[in-house]
mmCIF file of C-alpha atoms and ligand atoms in Angstrom:
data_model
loop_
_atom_site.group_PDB
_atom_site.id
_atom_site.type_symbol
_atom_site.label_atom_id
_atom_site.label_comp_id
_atom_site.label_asym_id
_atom_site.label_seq_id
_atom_site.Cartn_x
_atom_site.Cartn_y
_atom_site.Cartn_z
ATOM 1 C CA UNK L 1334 6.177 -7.869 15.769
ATOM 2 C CA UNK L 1335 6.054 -9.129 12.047
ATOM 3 C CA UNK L 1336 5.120 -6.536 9.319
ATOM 4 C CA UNK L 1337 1.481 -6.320 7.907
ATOM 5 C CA UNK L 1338 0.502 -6.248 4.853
ATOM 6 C CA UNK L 1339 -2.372 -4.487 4.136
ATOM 7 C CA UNK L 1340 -4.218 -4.602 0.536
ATOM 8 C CA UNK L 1341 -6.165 -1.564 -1.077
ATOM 9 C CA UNK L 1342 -8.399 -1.486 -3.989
ATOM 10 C CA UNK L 1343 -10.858 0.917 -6.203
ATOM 11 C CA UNK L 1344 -13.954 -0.513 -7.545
ATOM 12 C CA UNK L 1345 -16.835 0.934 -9.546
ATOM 13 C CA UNK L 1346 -16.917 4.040 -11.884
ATOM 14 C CA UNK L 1347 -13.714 6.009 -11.452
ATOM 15 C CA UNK L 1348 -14.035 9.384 -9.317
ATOM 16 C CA UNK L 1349 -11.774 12.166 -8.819
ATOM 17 C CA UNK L 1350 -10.029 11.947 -5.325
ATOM 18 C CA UNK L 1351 -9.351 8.437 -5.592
ATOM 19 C CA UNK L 1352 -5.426 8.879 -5.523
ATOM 20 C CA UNK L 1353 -5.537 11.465 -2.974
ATOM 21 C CA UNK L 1354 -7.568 8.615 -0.917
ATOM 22 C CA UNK L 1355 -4.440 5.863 -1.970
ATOM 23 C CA UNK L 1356 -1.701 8.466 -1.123
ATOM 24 C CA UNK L 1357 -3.273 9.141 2.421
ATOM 25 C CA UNK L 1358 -3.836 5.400 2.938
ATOM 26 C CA UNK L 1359 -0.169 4.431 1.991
ATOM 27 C CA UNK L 1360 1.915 7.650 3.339
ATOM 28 C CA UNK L 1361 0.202 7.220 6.898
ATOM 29 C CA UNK L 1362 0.714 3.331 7.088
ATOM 30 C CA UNK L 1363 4.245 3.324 5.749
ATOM 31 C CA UNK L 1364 5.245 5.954 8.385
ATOM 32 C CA UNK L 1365 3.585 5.570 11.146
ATOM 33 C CA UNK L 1366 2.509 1.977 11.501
ATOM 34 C CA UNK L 1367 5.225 0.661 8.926
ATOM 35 C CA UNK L 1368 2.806 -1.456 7.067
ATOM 36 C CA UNK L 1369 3.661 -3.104 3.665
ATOM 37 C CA UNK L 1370 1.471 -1.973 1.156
ATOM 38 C CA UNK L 1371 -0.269 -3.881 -1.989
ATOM 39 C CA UNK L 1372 -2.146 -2.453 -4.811
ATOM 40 C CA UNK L 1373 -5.045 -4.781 -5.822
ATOM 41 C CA UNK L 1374 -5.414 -4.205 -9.377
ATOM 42 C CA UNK L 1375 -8.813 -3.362 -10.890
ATOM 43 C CA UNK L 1376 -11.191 -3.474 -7.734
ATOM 44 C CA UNK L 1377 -12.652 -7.203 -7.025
ATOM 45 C CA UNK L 1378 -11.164 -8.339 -10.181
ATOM 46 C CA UNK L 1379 -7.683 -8.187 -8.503
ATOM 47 C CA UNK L 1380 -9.078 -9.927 -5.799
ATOM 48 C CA UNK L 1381 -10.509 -13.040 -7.579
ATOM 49 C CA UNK L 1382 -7.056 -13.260 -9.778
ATOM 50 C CA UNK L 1383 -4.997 -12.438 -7.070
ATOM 51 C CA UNK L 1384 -3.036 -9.163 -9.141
ATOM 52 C CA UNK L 1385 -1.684 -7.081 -7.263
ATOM 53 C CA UNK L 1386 1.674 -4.435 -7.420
ATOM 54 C CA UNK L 1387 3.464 -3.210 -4.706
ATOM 55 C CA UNK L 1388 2.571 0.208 -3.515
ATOM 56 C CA UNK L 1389 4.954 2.250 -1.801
ATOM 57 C CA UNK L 1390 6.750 6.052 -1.859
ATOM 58 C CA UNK L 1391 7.611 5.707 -5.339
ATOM 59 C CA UNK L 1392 4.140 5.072 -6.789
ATOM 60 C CA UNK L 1393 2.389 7.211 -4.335
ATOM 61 C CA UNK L 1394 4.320 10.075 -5.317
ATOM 62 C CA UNK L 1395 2.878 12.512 -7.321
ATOM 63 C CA UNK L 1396 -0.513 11.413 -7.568
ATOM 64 C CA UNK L 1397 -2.661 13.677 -5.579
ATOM 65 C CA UNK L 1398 -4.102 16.146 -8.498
ATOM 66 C CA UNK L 1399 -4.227 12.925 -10.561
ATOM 67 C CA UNK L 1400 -8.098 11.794 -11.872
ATOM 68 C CA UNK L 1401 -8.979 8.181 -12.081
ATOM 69 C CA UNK L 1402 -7.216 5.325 -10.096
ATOM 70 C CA UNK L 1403 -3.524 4.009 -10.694
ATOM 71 C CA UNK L 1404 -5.308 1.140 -9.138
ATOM 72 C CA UNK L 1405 -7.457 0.897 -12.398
ATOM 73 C CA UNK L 1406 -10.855 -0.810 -11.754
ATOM 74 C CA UNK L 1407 -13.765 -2.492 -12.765
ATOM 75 C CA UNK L 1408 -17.083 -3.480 -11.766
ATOM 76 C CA UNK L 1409 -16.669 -7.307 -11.139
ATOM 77 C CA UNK L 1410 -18.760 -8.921 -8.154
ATOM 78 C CA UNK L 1411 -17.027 -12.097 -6.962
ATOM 79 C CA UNK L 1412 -20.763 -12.870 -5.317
ATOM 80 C CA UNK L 1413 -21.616 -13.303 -9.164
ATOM 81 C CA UNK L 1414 -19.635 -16.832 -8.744
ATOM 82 C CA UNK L 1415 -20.609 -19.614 -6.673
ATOM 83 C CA UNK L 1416 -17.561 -19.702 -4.014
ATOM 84 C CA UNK L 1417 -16.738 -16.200 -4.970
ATOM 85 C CA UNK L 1418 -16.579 -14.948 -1.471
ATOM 86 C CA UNK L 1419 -14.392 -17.866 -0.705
ATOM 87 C CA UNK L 1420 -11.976 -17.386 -3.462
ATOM 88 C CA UNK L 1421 -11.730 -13.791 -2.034
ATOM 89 C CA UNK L 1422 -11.064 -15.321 1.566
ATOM 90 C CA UNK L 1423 -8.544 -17.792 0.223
ATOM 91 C CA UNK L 1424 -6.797 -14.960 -1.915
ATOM 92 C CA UNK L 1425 -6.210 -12.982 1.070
ATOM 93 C CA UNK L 1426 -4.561 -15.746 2.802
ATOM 94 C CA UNK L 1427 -2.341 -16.691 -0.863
ATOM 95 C CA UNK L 1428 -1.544 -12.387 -1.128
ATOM 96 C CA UNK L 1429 -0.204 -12.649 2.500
ATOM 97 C CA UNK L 1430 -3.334 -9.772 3.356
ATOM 98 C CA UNK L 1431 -3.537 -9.208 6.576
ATOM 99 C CA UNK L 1432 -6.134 -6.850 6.026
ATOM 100 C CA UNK L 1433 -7.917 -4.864 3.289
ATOM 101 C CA UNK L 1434 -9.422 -1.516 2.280
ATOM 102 C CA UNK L 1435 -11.735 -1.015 -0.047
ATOM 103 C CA UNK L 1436 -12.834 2.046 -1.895
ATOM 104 C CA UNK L 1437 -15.886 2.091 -3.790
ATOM 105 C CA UNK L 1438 -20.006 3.119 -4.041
ATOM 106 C CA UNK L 1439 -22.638 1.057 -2.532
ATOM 107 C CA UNK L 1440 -21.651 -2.048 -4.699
ATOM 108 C CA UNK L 1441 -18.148 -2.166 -3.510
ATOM 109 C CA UNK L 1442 -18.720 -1.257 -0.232
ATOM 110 C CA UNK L 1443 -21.774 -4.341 -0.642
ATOM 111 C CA UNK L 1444 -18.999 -7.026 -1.404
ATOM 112 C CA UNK L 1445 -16.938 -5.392 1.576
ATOM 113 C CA UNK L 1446 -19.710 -5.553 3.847
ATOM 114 C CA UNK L 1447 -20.500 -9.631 2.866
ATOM 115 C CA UNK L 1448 -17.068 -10.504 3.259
ATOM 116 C CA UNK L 1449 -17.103 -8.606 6.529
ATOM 117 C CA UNK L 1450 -19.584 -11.006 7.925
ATOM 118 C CA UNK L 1451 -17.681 -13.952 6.467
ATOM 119 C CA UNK L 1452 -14.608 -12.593 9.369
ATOM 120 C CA UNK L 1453 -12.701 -10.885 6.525
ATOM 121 C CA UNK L 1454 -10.821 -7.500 8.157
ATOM 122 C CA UNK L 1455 -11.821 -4.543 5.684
ATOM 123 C CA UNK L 1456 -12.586 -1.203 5.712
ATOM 124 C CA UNK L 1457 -14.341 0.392 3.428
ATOM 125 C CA UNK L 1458 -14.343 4.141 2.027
ATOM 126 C CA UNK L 1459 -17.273 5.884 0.318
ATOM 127 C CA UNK L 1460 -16.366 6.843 -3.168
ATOM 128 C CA UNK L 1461 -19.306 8.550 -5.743
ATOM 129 C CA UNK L 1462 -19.808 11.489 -7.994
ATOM 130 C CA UNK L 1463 -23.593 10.621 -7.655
ATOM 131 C CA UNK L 1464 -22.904 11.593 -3.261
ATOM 132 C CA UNK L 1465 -25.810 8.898 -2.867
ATOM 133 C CA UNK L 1466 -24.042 6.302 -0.252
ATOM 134 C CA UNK L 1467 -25.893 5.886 3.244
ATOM 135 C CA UNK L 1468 -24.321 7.235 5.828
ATOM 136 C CA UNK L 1469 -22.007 10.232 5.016
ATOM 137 C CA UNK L 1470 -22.839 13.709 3.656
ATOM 138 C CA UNK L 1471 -20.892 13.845 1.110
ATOM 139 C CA UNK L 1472 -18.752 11.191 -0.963
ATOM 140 C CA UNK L 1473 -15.146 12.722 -2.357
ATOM 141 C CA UNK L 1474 -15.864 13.135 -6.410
ATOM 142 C CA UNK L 1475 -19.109 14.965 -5.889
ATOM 143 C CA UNK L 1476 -17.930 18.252 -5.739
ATOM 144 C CA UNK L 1477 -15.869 17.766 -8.574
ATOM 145 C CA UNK L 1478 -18.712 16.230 -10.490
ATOM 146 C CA UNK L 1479 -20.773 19.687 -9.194
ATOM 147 C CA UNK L 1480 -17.914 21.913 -10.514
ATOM 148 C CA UNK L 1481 -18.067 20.492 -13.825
ATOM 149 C CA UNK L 1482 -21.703 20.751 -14.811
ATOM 150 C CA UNK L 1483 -21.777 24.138 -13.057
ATOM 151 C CA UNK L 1484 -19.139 25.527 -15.751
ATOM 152 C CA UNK L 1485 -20.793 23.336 -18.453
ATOM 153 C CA UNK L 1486 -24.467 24.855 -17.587
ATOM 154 C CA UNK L 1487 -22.688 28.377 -17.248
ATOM 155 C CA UNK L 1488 -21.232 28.104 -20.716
ATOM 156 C CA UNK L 1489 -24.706 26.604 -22.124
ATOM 157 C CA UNK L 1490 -26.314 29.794 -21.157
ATOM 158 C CA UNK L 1491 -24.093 32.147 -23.269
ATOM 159 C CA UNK L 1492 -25.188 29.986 -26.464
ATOM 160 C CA UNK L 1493 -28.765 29.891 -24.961
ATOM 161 C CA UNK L 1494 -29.443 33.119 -24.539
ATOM 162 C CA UNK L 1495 -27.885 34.197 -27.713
ATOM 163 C CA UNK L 1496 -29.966 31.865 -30.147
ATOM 164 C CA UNK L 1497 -33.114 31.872 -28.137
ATOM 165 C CA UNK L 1498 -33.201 27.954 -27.601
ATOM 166 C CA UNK L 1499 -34.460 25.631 -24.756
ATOM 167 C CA UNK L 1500 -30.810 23.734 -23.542
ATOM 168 C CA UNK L 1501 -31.697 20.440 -22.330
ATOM 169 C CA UNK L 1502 -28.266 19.055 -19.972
ATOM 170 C CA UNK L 1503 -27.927 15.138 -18.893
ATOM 171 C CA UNK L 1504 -26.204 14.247 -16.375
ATOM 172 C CA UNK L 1505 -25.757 11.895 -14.436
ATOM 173 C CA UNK L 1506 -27.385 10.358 -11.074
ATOM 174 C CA UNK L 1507 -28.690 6.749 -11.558
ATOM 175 C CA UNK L 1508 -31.145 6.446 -8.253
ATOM 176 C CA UNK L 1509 -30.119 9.690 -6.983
ATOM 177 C CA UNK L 1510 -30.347 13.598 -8.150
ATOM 178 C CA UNK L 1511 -27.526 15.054 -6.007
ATOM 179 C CA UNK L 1512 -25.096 16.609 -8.486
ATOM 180 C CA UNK L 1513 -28.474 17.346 -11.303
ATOM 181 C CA UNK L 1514 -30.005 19.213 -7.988
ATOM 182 C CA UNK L 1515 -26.693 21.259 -7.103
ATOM 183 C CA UNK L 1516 -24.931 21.875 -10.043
ATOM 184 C CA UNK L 1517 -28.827 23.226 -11.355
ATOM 185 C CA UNK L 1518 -29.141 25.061 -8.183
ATOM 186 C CA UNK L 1519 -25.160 26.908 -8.643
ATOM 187 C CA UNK L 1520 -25.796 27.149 -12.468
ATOM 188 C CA UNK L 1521 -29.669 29.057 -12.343
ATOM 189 C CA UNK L 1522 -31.312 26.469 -14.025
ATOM 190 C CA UNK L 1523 -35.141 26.953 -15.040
ATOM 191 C CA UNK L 1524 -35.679 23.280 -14.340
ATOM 192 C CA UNK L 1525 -34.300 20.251 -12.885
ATOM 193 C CA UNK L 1526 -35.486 16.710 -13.130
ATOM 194 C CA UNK L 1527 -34.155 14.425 -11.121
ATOM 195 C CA UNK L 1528 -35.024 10.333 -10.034
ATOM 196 C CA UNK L 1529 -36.595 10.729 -6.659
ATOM 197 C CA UNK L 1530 -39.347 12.649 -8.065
ATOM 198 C CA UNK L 1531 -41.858 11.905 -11.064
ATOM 199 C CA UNK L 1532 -42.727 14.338 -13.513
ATOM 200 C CA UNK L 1533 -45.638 14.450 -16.940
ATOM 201 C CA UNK L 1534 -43.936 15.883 -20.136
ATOM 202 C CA UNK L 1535 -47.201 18.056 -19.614
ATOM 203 C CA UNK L 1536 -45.854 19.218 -16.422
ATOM 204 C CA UNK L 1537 -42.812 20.139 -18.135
ATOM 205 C CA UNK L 1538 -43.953 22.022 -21.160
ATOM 206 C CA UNK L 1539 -45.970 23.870 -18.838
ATOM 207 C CA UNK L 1540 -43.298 25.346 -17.262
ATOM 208 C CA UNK L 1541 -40.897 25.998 -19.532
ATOM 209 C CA UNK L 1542 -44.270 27.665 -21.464
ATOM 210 C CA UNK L 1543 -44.820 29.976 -18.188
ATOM 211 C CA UNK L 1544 -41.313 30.924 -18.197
ATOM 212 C CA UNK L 1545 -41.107 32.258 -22.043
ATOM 213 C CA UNK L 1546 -44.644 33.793 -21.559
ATOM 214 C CA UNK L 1547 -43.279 36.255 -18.773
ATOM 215 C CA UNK L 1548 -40.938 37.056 -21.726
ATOM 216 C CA UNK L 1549 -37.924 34.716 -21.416
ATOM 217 C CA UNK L 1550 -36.410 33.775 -24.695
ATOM 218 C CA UNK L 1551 -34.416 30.713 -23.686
ATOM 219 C CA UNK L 1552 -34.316 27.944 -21.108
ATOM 220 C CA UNK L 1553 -32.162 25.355 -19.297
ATOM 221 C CA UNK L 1554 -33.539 21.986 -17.758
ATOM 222 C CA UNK L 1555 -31.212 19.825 -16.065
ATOM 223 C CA UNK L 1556 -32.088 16.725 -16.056
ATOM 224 C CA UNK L 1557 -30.357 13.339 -14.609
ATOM 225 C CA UNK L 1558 -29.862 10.715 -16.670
ATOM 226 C CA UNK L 1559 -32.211 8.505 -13.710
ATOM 227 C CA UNK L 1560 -35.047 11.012 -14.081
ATOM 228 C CA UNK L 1561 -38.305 9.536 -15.166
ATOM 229 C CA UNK L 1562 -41.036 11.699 -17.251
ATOM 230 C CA UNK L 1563 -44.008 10.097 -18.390
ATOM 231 C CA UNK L 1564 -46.592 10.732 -20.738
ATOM 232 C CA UNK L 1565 -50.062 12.301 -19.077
ATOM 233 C CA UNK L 1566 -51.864 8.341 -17.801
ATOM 234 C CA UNK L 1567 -48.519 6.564 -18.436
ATOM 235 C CA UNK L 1568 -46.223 4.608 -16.115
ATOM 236 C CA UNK L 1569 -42.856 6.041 -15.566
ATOM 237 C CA UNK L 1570 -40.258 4.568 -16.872
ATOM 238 C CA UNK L 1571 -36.421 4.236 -16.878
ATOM 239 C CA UNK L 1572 -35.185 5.148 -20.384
ATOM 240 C CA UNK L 1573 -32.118 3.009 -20.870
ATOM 241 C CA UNK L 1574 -29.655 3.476 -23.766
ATOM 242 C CA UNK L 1575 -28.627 -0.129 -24.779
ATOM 243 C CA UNK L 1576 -29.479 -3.183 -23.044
ATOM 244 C CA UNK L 1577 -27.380 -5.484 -20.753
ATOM 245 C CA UNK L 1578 -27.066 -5.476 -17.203
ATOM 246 C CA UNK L 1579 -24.041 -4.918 -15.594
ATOM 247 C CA UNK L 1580 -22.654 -7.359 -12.774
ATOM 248 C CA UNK L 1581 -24.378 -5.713 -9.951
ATOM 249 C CA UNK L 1582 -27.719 -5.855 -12.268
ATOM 250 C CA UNK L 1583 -27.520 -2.419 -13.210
ATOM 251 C CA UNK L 1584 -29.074 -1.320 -16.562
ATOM 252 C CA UNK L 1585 -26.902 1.301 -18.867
ATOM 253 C CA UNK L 1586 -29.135 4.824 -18.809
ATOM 254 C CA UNK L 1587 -29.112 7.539 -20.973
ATOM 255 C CA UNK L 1588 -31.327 9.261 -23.438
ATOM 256 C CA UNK L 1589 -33.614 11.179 -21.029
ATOM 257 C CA UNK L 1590 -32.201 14.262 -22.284
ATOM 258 C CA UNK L 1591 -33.162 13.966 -25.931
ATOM 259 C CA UNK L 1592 -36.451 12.343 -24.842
ATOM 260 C CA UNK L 1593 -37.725 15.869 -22.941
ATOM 261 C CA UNK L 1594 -36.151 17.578 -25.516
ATOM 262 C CA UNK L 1595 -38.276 15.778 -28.098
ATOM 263 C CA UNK L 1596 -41.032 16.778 -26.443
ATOM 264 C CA UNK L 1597 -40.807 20.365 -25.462
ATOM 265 C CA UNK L 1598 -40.321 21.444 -29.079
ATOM 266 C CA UNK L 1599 -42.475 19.156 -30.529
ATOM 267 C CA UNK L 1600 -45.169 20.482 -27.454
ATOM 268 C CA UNK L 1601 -43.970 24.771 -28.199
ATOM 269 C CA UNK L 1602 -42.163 24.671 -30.988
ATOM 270 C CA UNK L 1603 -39.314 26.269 -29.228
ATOM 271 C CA UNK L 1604 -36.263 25.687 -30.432
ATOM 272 C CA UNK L 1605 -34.069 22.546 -28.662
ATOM 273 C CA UNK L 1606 -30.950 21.177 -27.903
ATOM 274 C CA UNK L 1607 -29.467 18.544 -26.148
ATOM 275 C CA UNK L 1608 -26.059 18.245 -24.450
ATOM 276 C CA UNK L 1609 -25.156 15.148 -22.746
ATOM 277 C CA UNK L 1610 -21.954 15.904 -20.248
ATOM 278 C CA UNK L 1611 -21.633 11.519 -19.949
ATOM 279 C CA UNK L 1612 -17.954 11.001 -18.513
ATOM 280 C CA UNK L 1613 -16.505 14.479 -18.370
ATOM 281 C CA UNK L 1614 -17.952 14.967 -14.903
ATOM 282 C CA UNK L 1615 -16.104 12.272 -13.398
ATOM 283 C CA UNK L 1616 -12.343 12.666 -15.836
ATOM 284 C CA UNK L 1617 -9.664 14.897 -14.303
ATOM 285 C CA UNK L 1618 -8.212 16.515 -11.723
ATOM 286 C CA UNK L 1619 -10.425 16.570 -8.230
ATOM 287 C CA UNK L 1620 -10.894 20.306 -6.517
ATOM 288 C CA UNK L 1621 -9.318 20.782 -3.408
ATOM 289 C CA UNK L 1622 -12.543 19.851 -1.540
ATOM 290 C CA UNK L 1623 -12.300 16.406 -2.708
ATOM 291 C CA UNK L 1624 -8.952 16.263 -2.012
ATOM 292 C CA UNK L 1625 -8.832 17.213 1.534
ATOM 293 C CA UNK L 1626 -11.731 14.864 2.393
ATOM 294 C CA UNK L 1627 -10.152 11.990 0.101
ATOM 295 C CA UNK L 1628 -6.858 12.465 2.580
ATOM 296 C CA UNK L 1629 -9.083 12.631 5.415
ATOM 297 C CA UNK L 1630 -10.732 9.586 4.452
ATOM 298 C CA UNK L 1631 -7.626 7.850 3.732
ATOM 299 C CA UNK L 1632 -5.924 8.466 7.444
ATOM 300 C CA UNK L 1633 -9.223 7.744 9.069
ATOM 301 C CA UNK L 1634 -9.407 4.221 7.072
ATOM 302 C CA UNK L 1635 -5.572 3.410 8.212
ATOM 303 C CA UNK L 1636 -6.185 4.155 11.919
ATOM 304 C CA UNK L 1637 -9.114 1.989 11.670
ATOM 305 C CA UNK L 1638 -6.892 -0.475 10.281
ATOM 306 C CA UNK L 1639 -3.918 0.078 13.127
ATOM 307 C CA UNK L 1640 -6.932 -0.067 16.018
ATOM 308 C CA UNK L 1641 -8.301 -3.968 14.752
ATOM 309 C CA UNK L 1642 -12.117 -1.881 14.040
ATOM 310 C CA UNK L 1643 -13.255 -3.735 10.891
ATOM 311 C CA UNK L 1644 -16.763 -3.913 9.035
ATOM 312 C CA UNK L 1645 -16.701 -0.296 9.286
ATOM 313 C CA UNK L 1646 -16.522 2.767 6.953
ATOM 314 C CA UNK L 1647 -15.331 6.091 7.474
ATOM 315 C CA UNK L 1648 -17.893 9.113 6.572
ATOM 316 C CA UNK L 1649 -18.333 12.224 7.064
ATOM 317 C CA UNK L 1650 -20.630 13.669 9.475
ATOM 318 C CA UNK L 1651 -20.666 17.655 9.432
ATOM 319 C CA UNK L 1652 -17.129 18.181 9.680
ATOM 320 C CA UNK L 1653 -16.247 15.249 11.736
ATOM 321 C CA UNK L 1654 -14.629 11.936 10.502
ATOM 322 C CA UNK L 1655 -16.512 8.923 12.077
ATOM 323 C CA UNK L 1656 -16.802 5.168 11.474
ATOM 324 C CA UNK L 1657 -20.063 3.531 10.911
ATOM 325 C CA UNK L 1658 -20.614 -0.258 10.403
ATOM 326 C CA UNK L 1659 -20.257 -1.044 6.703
ATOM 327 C CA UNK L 1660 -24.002 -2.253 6.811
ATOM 328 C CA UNK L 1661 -25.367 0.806 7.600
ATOM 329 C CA UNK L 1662 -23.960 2.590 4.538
ATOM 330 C CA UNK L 1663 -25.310 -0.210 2.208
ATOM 331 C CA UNK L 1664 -28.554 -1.160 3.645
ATOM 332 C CA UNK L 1665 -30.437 2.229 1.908
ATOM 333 C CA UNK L 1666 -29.385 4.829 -0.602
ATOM 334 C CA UNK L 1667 -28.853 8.342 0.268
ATOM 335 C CA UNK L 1668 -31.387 10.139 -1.251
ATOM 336 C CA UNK L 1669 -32.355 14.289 -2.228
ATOM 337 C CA UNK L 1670 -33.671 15.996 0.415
ATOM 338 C CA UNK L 1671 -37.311 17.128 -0.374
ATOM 339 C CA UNK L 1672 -36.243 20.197 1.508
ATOM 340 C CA UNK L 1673 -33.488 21.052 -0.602
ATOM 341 C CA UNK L 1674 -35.521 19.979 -4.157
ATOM 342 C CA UNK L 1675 -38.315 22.278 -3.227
ATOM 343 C CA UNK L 1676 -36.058 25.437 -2.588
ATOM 344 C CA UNK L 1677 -34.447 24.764 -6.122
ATOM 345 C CA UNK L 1678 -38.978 24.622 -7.313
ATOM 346 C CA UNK L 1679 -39.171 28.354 -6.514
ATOM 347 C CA UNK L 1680 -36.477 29.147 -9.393
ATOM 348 C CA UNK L 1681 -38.584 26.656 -12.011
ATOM 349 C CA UNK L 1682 -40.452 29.034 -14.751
HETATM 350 O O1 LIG D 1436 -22.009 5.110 -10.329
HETATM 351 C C1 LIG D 1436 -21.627 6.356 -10.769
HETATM 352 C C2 LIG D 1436 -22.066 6.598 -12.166
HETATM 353 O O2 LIG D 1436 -21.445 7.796 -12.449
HETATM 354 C C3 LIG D 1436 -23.575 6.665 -12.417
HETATM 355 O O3 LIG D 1436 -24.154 7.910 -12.203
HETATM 356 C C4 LIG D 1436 -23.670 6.253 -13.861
HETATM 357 O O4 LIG D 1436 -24.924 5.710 -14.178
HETATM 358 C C5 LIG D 1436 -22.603 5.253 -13.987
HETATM 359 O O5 LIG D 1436 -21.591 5.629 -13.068
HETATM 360 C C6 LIG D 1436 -22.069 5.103 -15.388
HETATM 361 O O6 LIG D 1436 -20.858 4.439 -15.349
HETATM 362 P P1 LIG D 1436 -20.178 3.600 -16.523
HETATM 363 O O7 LIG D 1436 -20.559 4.229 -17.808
HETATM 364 O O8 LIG D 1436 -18.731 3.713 -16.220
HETATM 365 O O9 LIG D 1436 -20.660 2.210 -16.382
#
């Protein structure tokens, strides 16, 4: 039987785990289905210019603490193009593809899943620090991303306590407040804002007011960079740090942070500052967490590949590795359990 060839790519924001995902993908096919590997080179990009490197022992090796993607990647959408899909389909026949695996959020995975229905064989992978894709419980980079802000919000209460100041933390979460809830949960924060629910600056000042009146000097709010505070009788809005849209329409946030922070000293004269933790929580090396699901991912995506089961994506469901259809994981985002948000309210003041 002739060798296949079997492309992989990484699309969307970087995330820790991605090279353990790679490794996984390429060690398992290379030894125990003896599949030719090619690297796709910056996600959907790669795909529309057809650049690729060959991936094999040699570039695998060594990568699995490794942050980012020696994939690279960017945030391209062939759909953006008229023919775009088709260009795709026609560049898997010119890279000799006989089948492709794509790892990325819900915009990747959204391109896999249309050119899934157009008969292309992929499989996709759920990548995100933000853990909001459909259909798994967690995404690999999350519990990095959680790590992270936990030490950040630990160190940010030393300085807080010591001058006496409200510490406002960004961070980020677009639609979804996963790794704002958790890391604000692990790190004892006094507040945490987060996308899926709305909130008055009143509201805020309040609480941060109650707290310091039953003789707390400082405060943390956690807040992600989605979150949307209003004043009393105003809409809510997104606050969005410069325009543009990305490709997949997505504005640029950021500036929540100093916004709340405006107001709570401007509303109690409390001392404020700001820290936005931007692109630290998704640089470096994943923990082992991600890592272990990352290579569980990877195997599960390569098996899917050796058993012909396309349009699907691998997830996690409590400790088991199962294969949904791609469509289910894009249809809806994954969003914070009310549950879970209003067990982190009883800490709040
Ligand atoms: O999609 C993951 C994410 O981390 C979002 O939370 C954030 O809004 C976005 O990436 C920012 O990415 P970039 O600055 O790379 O466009």
């Amino acid at each position: 039987m002739a060798e296949k060839t079997i492309g992989i790519l990484t699309g969307g924001g970087d995330c820790p785990g991605l090279n353990a995902v790679i490794r996984a993908v390429v060690r398992k096919g290379i030894t125990a289905y003896r599949y030719r590997f090619r690297g796709i080179l910056k996600g959907w990009k790669g795909m529309m210019e057809c650049d690729w490197e060959p991936l094999g022992p040699e570039e695998i090796s060594g990568i699995l603490p490794k942050g980012g993607t020696i994939l690279g990647t960017s945030r391209t959408n062939p759909f953006k193009e008229e023919d775009g899909g088709e260009i795709v389909v026609d560049n898997m026949r010119r890279m000799k593809l006989d089948a492709l695996v794509a790892i990325g959020g819900e915009d990747t995975l959204g391109v896999a899943n249309k050119l899934a229905s157009m008969g292309v064989p992929v499989i996709g992978v759920p990548k995100t620090i933000d853990n909001d894709l459909n259909g798994t419980d967690y995404t690999f980079g999350f519990d990095t991303a959680v790590n992270i802000v936990t030490e950040a919000i630990d160190r940010i209460h030393t300085t807080a306590e010591s001058h006496n100041r409200v510490m406002v933390i960004e961070v980020m979460g677009r639609h979804s407040g996963w790794i704002a809830l958790y890391a604000g949960l692990a790190g004892g924060a006094d507040m945490i804002l987060i996308p899926e629910q709305k909130y008055t600056i009143q509201e805020i000042v309040s609480t941060i007011r109650k707290r310091h009146e039953r003789g707390k000097d400082f405060s943390i709010v956690v807040v992600a960079e989605g979150a949307q505070v209003s004043a009393e009788g105003k809409e809510n809005e997104y606050v969005v740090s410069e325009g543009g849209l990305d490709e997949f329409g997505h504005v640029k946030l950021g500036g929540i942070g100093q916004l709340v922070a405006n107001a709570v000293e401007e509303a109690t004269s409390y001392e404020t500052r700001v820290t936005v933790l931007g692109h630290l929580q998704r640089g470096g090396t994943p923990t082992a967490f991600d890592r272990v699901l990352g290579t569980r991912f990877g195997i599960a995506a390569i098996d899917l590949v050796h058993a012909g089961d396309f349009g699907k994506m691998v997830s996690l469901q409590g400790n088991e590795i199962v294969a949904i259809p791609l469509a289910d994981a894009v249809n809806q985002l994954k969003i914070v359990d009310q549950e879970l948000y209003d067990l982190a309210t009883v800490f709040f003041g």
